[in-house]
mmCIF file of C-alpha atoms in Angstrom:
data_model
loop_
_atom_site.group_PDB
_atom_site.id
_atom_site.type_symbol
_atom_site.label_atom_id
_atom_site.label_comp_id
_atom_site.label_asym_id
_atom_site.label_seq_id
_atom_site.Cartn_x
_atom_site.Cartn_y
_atom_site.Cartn_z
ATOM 1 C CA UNK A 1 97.224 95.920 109.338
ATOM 2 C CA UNK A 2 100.207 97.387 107.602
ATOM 3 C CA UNK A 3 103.984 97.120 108.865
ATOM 4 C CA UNK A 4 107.228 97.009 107.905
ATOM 5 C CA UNK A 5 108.889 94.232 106.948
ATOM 6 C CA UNK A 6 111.373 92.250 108.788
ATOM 7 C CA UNK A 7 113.706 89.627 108.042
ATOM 8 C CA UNK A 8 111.693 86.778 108.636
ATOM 9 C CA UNK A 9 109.265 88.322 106.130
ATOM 10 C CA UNK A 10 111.746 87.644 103.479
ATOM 11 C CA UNK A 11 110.986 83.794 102.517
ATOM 12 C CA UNK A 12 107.096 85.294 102.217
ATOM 13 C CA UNK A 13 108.161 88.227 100.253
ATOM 14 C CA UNK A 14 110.183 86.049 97.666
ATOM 15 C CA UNK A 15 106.912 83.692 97.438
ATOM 16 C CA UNK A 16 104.703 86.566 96.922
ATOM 17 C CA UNK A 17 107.377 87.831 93.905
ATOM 18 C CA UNK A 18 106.464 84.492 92.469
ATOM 19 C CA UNK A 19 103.199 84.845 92.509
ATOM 20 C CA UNK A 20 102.714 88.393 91.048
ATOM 21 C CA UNK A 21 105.184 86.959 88.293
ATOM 22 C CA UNK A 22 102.889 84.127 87.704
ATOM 23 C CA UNK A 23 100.177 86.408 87.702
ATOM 24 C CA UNK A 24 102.098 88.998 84.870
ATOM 25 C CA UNK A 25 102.887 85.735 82.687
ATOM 26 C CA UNK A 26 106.561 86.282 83.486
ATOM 27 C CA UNK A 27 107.074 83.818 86.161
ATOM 28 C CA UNK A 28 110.690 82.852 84.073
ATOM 29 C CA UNK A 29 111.517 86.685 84.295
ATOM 30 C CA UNK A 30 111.335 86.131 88.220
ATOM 31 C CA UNK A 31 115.294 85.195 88.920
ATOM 32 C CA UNK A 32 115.759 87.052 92.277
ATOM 33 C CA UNK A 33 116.986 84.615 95.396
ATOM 34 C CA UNK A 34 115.974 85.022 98.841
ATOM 35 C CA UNK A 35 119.229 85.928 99.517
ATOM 36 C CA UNK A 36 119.245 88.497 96.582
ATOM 37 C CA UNK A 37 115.843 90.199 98.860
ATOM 38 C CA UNK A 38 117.294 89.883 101.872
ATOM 39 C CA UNK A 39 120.737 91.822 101.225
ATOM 40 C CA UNK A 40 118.551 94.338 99.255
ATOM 41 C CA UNK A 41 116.176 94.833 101.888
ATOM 42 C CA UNK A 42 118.266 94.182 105.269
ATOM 43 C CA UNK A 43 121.711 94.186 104.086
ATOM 44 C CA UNK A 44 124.828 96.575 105.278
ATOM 45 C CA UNK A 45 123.269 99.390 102.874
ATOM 46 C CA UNK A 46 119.123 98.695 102.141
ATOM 47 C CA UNK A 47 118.263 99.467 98.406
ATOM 48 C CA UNK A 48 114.803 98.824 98.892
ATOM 49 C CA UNK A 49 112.157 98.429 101.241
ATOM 50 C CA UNK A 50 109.356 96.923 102.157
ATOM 51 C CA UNK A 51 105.733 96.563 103.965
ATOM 52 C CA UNK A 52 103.357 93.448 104.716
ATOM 53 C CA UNK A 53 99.803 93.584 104.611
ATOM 54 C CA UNK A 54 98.206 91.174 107.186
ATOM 55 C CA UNK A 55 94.577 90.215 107.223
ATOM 56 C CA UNK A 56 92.945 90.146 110.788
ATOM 57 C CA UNK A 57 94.258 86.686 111.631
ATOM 58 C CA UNK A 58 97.606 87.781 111.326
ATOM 59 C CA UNK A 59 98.395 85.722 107.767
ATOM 60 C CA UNK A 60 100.237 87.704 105.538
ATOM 61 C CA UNK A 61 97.428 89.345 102.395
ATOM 62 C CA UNK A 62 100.139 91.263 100.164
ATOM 63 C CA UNK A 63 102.941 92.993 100.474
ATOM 64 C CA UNK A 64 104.403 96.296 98.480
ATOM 65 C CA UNK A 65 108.591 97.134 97.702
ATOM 66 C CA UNK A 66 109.764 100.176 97.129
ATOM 67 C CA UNK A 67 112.541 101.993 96.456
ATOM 68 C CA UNK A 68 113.608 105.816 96.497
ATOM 69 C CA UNK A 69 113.606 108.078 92.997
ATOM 70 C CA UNK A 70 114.549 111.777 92.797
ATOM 71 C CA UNK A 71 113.092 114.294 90.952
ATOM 72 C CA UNK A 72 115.284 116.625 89.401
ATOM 73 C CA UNK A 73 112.483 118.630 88.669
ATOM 74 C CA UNK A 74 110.954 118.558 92.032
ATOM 75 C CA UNK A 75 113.918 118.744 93.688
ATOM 76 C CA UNK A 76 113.439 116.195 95.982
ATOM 77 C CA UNK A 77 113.063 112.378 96.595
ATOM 78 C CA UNK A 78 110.248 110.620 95.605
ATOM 79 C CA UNK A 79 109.031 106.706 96.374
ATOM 80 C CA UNK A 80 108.751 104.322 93.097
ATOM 81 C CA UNK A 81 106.342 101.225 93.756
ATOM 82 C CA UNK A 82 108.436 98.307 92.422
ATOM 83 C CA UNK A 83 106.210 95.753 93.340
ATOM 84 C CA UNK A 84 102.540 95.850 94.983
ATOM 85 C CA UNK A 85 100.584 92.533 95.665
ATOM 86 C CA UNK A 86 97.216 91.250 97.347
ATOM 87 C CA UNK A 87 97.157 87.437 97.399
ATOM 88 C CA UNK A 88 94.260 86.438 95.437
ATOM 89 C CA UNK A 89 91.914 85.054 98.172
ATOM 90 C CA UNK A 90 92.077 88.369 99.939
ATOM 91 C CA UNK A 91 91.420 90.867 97.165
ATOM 92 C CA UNK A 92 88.977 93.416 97.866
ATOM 93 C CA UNK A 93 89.537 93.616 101.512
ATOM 94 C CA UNK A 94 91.501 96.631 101.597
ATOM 95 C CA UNK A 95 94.504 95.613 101.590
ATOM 96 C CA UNK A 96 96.321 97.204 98.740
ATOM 97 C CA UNK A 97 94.590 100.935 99.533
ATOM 98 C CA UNK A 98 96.155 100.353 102.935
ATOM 99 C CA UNK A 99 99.447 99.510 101.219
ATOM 100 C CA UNK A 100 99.295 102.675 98.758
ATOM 101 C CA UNK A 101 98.222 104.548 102.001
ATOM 102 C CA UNK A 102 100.991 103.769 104.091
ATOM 103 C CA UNK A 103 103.839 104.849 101.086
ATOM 104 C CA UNK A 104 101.874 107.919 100.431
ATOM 105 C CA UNK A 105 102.237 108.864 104.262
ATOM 106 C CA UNK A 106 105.845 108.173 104.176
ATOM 107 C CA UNK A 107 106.013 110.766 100.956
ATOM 108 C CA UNK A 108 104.044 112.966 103.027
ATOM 109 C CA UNK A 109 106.141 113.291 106.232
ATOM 110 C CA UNK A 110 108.959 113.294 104.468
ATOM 111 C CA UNK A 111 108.474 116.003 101.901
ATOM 112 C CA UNK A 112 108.540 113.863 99.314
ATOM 113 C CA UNK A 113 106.546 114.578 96.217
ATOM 114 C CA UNK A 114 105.711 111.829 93.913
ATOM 115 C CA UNK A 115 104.744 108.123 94.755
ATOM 116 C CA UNK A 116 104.852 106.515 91.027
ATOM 117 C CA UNK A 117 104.947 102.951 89.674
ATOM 118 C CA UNK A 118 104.392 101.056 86.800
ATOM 119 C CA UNK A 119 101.078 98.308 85.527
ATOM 120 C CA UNK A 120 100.652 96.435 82.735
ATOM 121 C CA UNK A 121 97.912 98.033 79.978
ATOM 122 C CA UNK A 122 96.217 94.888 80.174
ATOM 123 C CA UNK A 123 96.064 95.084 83.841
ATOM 124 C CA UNK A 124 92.455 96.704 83.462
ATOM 125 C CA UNK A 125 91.302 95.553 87.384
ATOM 126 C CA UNK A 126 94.311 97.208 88.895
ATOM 127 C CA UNK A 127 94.173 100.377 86.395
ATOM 128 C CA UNK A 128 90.843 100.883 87.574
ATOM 129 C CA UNK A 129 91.811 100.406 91.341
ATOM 130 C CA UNK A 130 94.789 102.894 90.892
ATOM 131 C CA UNK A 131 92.570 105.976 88.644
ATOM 132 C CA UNK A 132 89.786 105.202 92.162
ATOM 133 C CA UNK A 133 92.720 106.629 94.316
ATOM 134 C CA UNK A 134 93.356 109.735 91.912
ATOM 135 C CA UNK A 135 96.356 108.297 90.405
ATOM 136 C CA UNK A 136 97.011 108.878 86.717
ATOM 137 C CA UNK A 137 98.525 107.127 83.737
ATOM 138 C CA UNK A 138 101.968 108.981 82.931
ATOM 139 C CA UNK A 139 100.991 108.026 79.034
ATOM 140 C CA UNK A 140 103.327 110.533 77.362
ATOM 141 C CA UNK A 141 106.252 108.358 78.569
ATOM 142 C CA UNK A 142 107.702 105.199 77.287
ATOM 143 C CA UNK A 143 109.778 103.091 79.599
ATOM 144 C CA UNK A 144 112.940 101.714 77.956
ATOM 145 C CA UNK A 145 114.798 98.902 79.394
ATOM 146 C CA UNK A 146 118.173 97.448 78.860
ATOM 147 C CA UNK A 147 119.196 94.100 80.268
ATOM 148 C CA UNK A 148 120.929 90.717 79.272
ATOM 149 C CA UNK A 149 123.023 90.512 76.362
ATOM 150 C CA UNK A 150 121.842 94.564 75.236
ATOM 151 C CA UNK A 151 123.362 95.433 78.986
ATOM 152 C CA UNK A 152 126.237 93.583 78.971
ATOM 153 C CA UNK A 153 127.150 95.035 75.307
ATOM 154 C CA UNK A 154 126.829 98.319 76.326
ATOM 155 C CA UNK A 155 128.296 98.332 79.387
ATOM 156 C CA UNK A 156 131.422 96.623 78.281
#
């Protein structure tokens, strides 16, 4: 079962961050507070949102965060995939098609036109899971990043 999250979901949401750090070998990259999700997600103006996965007992499998893009091509809004997860001991049920599902009916009944996101090239299980769905590798583009000391520099 999909659904959106609520805020009780946020303690599970931060632990599941955690994890899929872990999992990227980044875990000390992973700085966000619960407090930090829950603003983001529930606060006086929502940046983000988010959906839960549950398995059929009800105990929370993955979850996926999202935020809107825009396409000044397109010409309209789009949904990037910030974060997608399946907890390990329920891979392969489902549960992240059903996630990828879910945002790609929101882009649908809302006229949006892309659903994109990022994965690791070493990532080979979920590359293969993603190119299954039709989804293809934007390889032409780089992603650039600024943050820390390059960020503050910048912007100051």
């Amino acid at each position: 079962m999909i659904r959106t999250a609520v805020p009780d979901d946020v303690p599970v949401i931060h632990e599941m961050v955690r994890e899929l750090a872990a999992y990227e070998k980044a875990l000390h990259e992973a700085k966000a507070t619960e407090e930090q999700l829950r603003e983001a997600l529930f606060g006086e103006r929502p940046a983000a949102f988010a959906h839960i996965a549950e398995t059929d007992a009800g105990e929370v499998a993955g979850f996926a965060l999202w935020f809107l893009n825009f396409s000044t091509w397109r010409g309209v809004h789009g949904i990037y995939l910030e974060d997608l997860y399946v907890r390990p001991q329920v891979r392969g049920g489902g549960h992240g098609k059903a996630l990828l599902t879910e945002l790609a009916r929101i882009c649908v009944a809302r006229g949006y036109e892309r659903l994109e996101w990022s994965v690791l090239n070493w990532n080979a299980p979920s590359i293969s899971f993603y190119e299954s769905l039709g989804a293809k590798p934007q390889d032409e583009w780089t992603v650039y990043r600024l943050t820390d000391g390059a960020l503050a520099s910048l912007g100051s």
